[in-house]
Amino acid sequence: MVRSDDVSTLPRRRGDAPPRCRRTAPFRRKTLHELTLAEHVVHIVEDAARRAGARRVTRVRLALGLLAHVETDTLLYCCQLAARDSLAADADFQAERSPAQAHCADCGADAELAALPARCPQCGGENLSLQGGEEMRVIDIGIS
């Protein structure tokens, strides 16, 4: 049995592909995360389209919170993959990032955050409590 730790010590012949880089493992895990989410999105979209009597889905718009821990481009790509052989096979998947709400413990200000890392827009402080921004939802679906 060959363990993944031993791959770099295996003898290689000329023309063999190089061993996989260990740095790709986090990328694969993240892609699997997005693919699982994309499969759920396609299931929700297909279910709604069938209830509406649609023959196909033309567009899907998603709202992704700033703190949703989702790579937008990867999710959209995974949605295209997950939608193969479904009513949404030719759909245009789009995503909008929605801001998070924050409350500054230093000055008491409430603000919307559009990017991380975040600072209070009033005082520049970093002592923020975040509220919301973790959502991921289907905003609307175009059907025909």
XYZ file of N, CA and C in Angstrom:
432
model
N 0.847 -1.169 0.000
C 0.000 0.000 0.000
C 0.895 1.236 0.000
N 0.512 2.225 -0.800
C 1.279 3.461 -0.885
C 0.480 4.561 -0.213
N 1.078 5.192 0.761
C 0.432 6.315 1.430
C 0.724 7.574 0.647
N -0.122 8.570 0.793
C 0.094 9.830 0.078
C 1.384 10.505 0.521
N 1.829 10.252 1.751
C 3.081 10.846 2.233
C 4.286 10.274 1.496
N 4.126 9.047 0.952
C 5.237 8.377 0.295
C 5.341 8.696 -1.193
N 4.409 9.449 -1.733
C 4.382 9.686 -3.171
C 5.673 10.314 -3.665
N 6.224 11.254 -2.929
C 7.423 11.939 -3.395
C 8.636 11.022 -3.426
N 8.594 9.883 -2.738
C 9.743 8.981 -2.714
C 9.617 7.854 -3.729
N 8.495 7.766 -4.443
C 8.333 6.707 -5.426
C 9.258 6.946 -6.612
N 9.849 5.890 -7.161
C 10.685 6.074 -8.344
C 9.817 6.524 -9.520
N 10.361 7.419 -10.323
C 9.614 7.932 -11.472
C 10.344 7.563 -12.747
N 9.555 7.217 -13.749
C 10.123 6.953 -15.065
C 9.975 8.197 -15.914
N 10.775 8.280 -16.927
C 10.685 9.424 -17.823
C 9.301 9.448 -18.467
N 8.679 10.607 -18.479
C 7.346 10.740 -19.051
C 6.237 10.617 -18.027
N 6.554 10.119 -16.833
C 5.535 10.038 -15.779
C 5.171 11.441 -15.322
N 3.918 11.605 -14.949
C 3.482 12.893 -14.402
C 4.119 13.088 -13.036
N 4.444 14.324 -12.679
C 5.023 14.563 -11.354
C 4.001 14.255 -10.270
N 4.475 13.933 -9.066
C 3.525 13.673 -7.979
C 2.706 14.920 -7.690
N 1.519 14.703 -7.186
C 0.637 15.832 -6.878
C 1.223 16.699 -5.784
N 1.043 17.955 -5.957
C 1.522 18.919 -4.966
C 0.607 18.862 -3.749
N 1.185 18.836 -2.583
C 0.364 18.770 -1.366
C -0.463 20.028 -1.169
N -0.061 21.130 -1.816
C -0.811 22.372 -1.647
C -2.157 22.330 -2.342
N -2.402 21.350 -3.208
C -3.691 21.281 -3.883
C -4.780 20.712 -2.990
N -4.427 20.053 -1.903
C -5.433 19.442 -1.034
C -6.435 20.455 -0.492
N -6.020 21.623 0.031
C -7.019 22.586 0.486
C -7.916 23.067 -0.651
N -7.363 23.202 -1.865
C -8.184 23.623 -2.997
C -9.253 22.578 -3.286
N -8.867 21.295 -3.274
C -9.847 20.239 -3.533
C -10.931 20.237 -2.472
N -10.559 20.431 -1.212
C -11.572 20.457 -0.150
C -12.522 21.628 -0.359
N -11.995 22.802 -0.690
C -12.838 23.973 -0.899
C -13.760 23.749 -2.091
N -13.233 23.161 -3.168
C -14.054 22.887 -4.335
C -15.158 21.908 -3.983
N -14.866 20.901 -3.176
C -15.896 19.959 -2.766
C -16.966 20.657 -1.949
N -16.580 21.609 -1.118
C -17.538 22.387 -0.334
C -18.479 23.135 -1.273
N -17.914 23.840 -2.251
C -18.730 24.593 -3.193
C -19.589 23.669 -4.050
N -19.052 22.509 -4.419
C -19.823 21.572 -5.236
C -21.029 21.050 -4.467
N -20.863 20.762 -3.199
C -21.988 20.320 -2.374
C -23.046 21.413 -2.283
N -22.613 22.650 -2.066
C -23.565 23.762 -2.031
C -24.262 23.920 -3.377
N -23.505 23.791 -4.463
C -24.075 23.930 -5.804
C -25.127 22.857 -6.069
N -24.880 21.644 -5.615
C -25.868 20.577 -5.786
C -27.160 20.916 -5.063
N -27.053 21.509 -3.882
C -28.251 21.930 -3.148
C -28.968 23.054 -3.888
N -28.226 23.994 -4.426
C -28.830 25.096 -5.189
C -29.608 24.538 -6.372
N -29.000 23.644 -7.134
C -29.666 23.069 -8.308
C -30.912 22.298 -7.884
N -30.856 21.582 -6.778
C -32.029 20.854 -6.284
C -33.163 21.830 -5.955
N -32.843 22.915 -5.269
C -33.851 23.929 -4.920
C -34.445 24.540 -6.179
N -33.586 24.871 -7.133
C -34.026 25.504 -8.379
C -34.917 24.557 -9.178
N -34.498 23.313 -9.313
C -35.305 22.343 -10.065
C -36.654 22.108 -9.405
N -36.662 22.015 -8.103
C -37.906 21.806 -7.367
C -38.872 22.964 -7.619
N -38.372 24.191 -7.521
C -39.217 25.367 -7.755
C -39.690 25.423 -9.206
N -38.826 25.090 -10.137
C -39.194 25.123 -11.554
C -40.266 24.080 -11.865
N -40.131 22.903 -11.307
C -41.140 21.853 -11.537
C -42.495 22.248 -10.951
N -42.473 22.847 -9.755
C -43.738 23.302 -9.148
C -44.410 24.360 -10.007
N -43.610 25.160 -10.719
C -44.157 26.212 -11.577
C -44.507 25.691 -12.969
N -44.233 24.421 -13.238
C -44.546 23.836 -14.537
C -43.575 24.239 -15.637
N -42.373 24.600 -15.281
C -41.388 25.058 -16.268
C -40.777 23.887 -17.023
N -40.377 24.173 -18.261
C -39.668 23.181 -19.063
C -38.165 23.316 -18.899
N -37.720 24.536 -18.599
C -36.287 24.750 -18.379
C -36.065 26.008 -17.551
N -34.897 26.085 -16.956
C -34.488 27.244 -16.160
C -33.484 28.033 -16.994
N -33.716 29.338 -17.118
C -32.834 30.172 -17.945
C -31.843 30.990 -17.125
N -32.211 31.324 -15.891
C -31.348 32.177 -15.062
C -31.560 31.840 -13.594
N -30.467 31.899 -12.839
C -30.529 31.712 -11.387
C -29.675 32.799 -10.755
N -30.284 33.597 -9.879
C -29.529 34.628 -9.151
C -29.428 34.226 -7.694
N -28.204 34.284 -7.178
C -27.932 33.919 -5.791
C -27.482 35.137 -5.010
N -27.830 35.182 -3.732
C -27.306 36.197 -2.810
C -26.348 35.481 -1.870
N -25.121 35.959 -1.822
C -24.097 35.373 -0.956
C -23.646 36.421 0.036
N -23.796 36.131 1.306
C -23.338 37.056 2.332
C -21.826 37.162 2.345
N -21.343 38.297 2.785
C -19.909 38.557 2.851
C -19.187 37.502 3.683
N -19.855 36.981 4.702
C -19.242 36.011 5.611
C -19.650 34.571 5.302
N -20.146 34.309 4.103
C -20.679 32.988 3.754
C -19.602 31.932 3.533
N -18.334 32.296 3.544
C -17.234 31.341 3.350
C -17.396 30.563 2.051
N -17.720 31.290 0.989
C -17.912 30.696 -0.328
C -17.131 31.517 -1.343
N -16.363 30.834 -2.182
C -15.678 31.492 -3.290
C -16.692 31.631 -4.422
N -17.029 32.853 -4.782
C -18.097 33.109 -5.747
C -17.847 32.424 -7.082
N -16.683 32.627 -7.676
C -16.402 32.043 -8.990
C -16.439 30.521 -8.949
N -15.898 29.947 -7.898
C -15.901 28.490 -7.767
C -17.323 27.973 -7.624
N -18.144 28.657 -6.834
C -19.532 28.234 -6.662
C -20.284 28.298 -7.985
N -20.120 29.377 -8.737
C -20.826 29.506 -10.012
C -20.399 28.412 -10.990
N -19.116 28.121 -11.013
C -18.622 27.038 -11.870
C -19.221 25.700 -11.432
N -19.243 25.455 -10.135
C -19.802 24.209 -9.615
C -21.301 24.113 -9.887
N -21.995 25.239 -9.887
C -23.426 25.230 -10.228
C -23.619 24.757 -11.664
N -22.760 25.229 -12.567
C -22.843 24.774 -13.958
C -22.618 23.261 -14.046
N -21.641 22.764 -13.285
C -21.379 21.320 -13.283
C -22.555 20.540 -12.703
N -23.077 21.005 -11.589
C -24.166 20.301 -10.914
C -25.459 20.349 -11.722
N -25.596 21.346 -12.588
C -26.829 21.521 -13.350
C -26.885 20.669 -14.617
N -25.801 19.993 -14.949
C -25.817 19.131 -16.137
C -26.957 18.130 -16.032
N -27.601 17.869 -17.148
C -28.707 16.904 -17.209
C -29.852 17.277 -16.277
N -30.077 18.565 -16.083
C -31.198 19.022 -15.255
C -31.955 20.102 -16.017
N -33.030 20.576 -15.443
C -33.777 21.678 -16.055
C -32.935 22.948 -16.147
N -31.905 23.039 -15.335
C -31.055 24.235 -15.296
C -29.750 24.051 -16.070
N -29.710 23.074 -16.971
C -28.466 22.759 -17.681
C -27.898 23.953 -18.444
N -28.748 24.779 -19.009
C -28.278 25.931 -19.795
C -28.493 27.254 -19.074
N -28.753 27.195 -17.792
C -29.050 28.416 -17.029
C -27.808 29.279 -16.852
N -28.049 30.568 -16.765
C -26.998 31.540 -16.457
C -27.026 31.749 -14.943
N -25.996 31.271 -14.259
C -25.909 31.414 -12.804
C -25.186 32.713 -12.481
N -25.789 33.525 -11.618
C -25.224 34.812 -11.217
C -25.231 34.894 -9.697
N -24.287 35.663 -9.156
C -24.221 35.818 -7.697
C -23.987 37.273 -7.335
N -24.631 37.694 -6.271
C -24.443 39.037 -5.716
C -23.960 38.878 -4.283
N -22.954 39.627 -3.923
C -22.459 39.619 -2.542
C -23.252 40.631 -1.734
N -23.793 40.187 -0.604
C -24.523 41.108 0.266
C -23.646 41.430 1.478
N -23.712 42.656 1.963
C -22.837 43.072 3.062
C -23.249 42.459 4.397
N -22.335 42.527 5.334
C -22.609 42.112 6.712
C -22.912 43.364 7.527
N -23.667 43.210 8.586
C -23.946 44.306 9.503
C -22.969 44.212 10.665
N -22.503 45.343 11.121
C -21.544 45.347 12.229
C -21.911 46.421 13.239
N -21.588 46.139 14.491
C -21.757 47.112 15.567
C -20.393 47.307 16.209
N -19.970 48.566 16.319
C -18.669 48.881 16.901
C -18.824 49.047 18.411
N -18.077 48.260 19.167
C -18.122 48.347 20.628
C -17.376 49.577 21.134
N -16.489 50.145 20.323
C -15.722 51.317 20.746
C -16.550 52.598 20.698
N -17.266 52.831 19.584
C -17.997 54.097 19.445
C -19.512 53.921 19.367
N -19.983 52.672 19.267
C -21.422 52.417 19.232
C -22.054 52.544 17.860
N -21.276 52.764 16.822
C -21.818 52.936 15.472
C -22.258 51.599 14.883
N -23.311 51.653 14.073
C -23.756 50.502 13.288
C -23.417 50.789 11.833
N -22.938 49.777 11.128
C -22.525 49.997 9.742
C -22.647 48.719 8.934
N -22.707 48.891 7.615
C -22.635 47.768 6.695
C -21.183 47.572 6.294
N -20.756 46.327 6.257
C -19.392 46.013 5.841
C -19.440 45.353 4.475
N -18.642 45.859 3.569
C -18.613 45.301 2.219
C -17.356 44.484 1.966
N -16.391 44.526 2.881
C -15.141 43.790 2.679
C -14.541 43.414 4.028
N -13.711 42.401 3.993
C -12.969 41.976 5.175
C -11.487 42.074 4.872
N -10.614 42.303 5.820
C -10.878 42.600 7.223
C -11.569 43.950 7.360
N -12.331 44.089 8.411
C -13.187 45.259 8.569
C -12.748 46.149 9.720
N -12.994 47.422 9.515
C -12.798 48.437 10.552
C -14.063 49.289 10.608
N -14.296 49.875 11.746
C -15.447 50.757 11.903
C -15.266 51.967 10.988
N -16.281 52.300 10.191
C -16.159 53.465 9.318
C -16.171 54.795 10.088
N -16.655 54.788 11.337
C -16.708 56.015 12.131
C -15.395 56.304 12.851
N -14.895 55.292 13.582
C -13.721 55.539 14.425
C -12.478 54.756 13.995
N -12.626 53.837 13.041
C -11.490 53.035 12.597
C -11.171 51.868 13.511
N -11.995 51.654 14.531
C -11.760 50.566 15.475
C -11.999 49.194 14.872
N -11.402 48.197 15.502
C -11.549 46.816 15.038
C -12.399 45.974 15.974
N -12.960 46.582 17.018
C -13.758 45.864 17.998
C -15.213 45.804 17.518
N -15.452 44.971 16.499
C -16.762 44.897 15.863
C -17.448 43.580 16.188
N -18.748 43.653 16.387
C -19.538 42.425 16.460
C -20.337 42.355 15.161
N -20.188 41.248 14.476
C -20.816 41.087 13.168
C -22.169 40.422 13.310
N -23.110 40.895 12.513
C -24.457 40.342 12.505
C -24.852 40.120 11.058
N -25.323 38.922 10.760
C -25.730 38.625 9.392
C -24.528 38.486 8.474
N -24.810 38.437 7.189
C -23.758 38.311 6.206
C -23.346 36.882 5.933
N -24.000 35.908 6.589
C -23.656 34.500 6.384
C -24.646 33.800 5.457
N -25.628 34.531 4.972
C -26.682 33.905 4.198
C -26.213 33.500 2.798
N -26.905 32.508 2.285
C -26.761 32.090 0.900
C -28.149 31.672 0.470
N -28.718 32.392 -0.479
C -30.088 32.077 -0.878
C -30.300 32.337 -2.364
N -31.300 31.693 -2.908
C -31.692 31.918 -4.293
C -32.607 33.136 -4.296
N -32.216 34.177 -5.039
C -33.028 35.399 -5.107
C -34.173 35.212 -6.085
N -33.835 34.800 -7.310
C -34.888 34.541 -8.284
C -34.419 33.551 -9.339
N -35.403 33.019 -10.046
C -35.162 31.997 -11.055
C -35.912 32.405 -12.315
N -35.217 32.415 -13.435
C -35.869 32.654 -14.724
C -36.245 31.317 -15.338
N -37.504 31.167 -15.751
C -37.966 29.892 -16.312
C -38.663 30.121 -17.647
N -38.770 29.044 -18.401
C -39.566 29.103 -19.635
C -40.250 27.764 -19.847
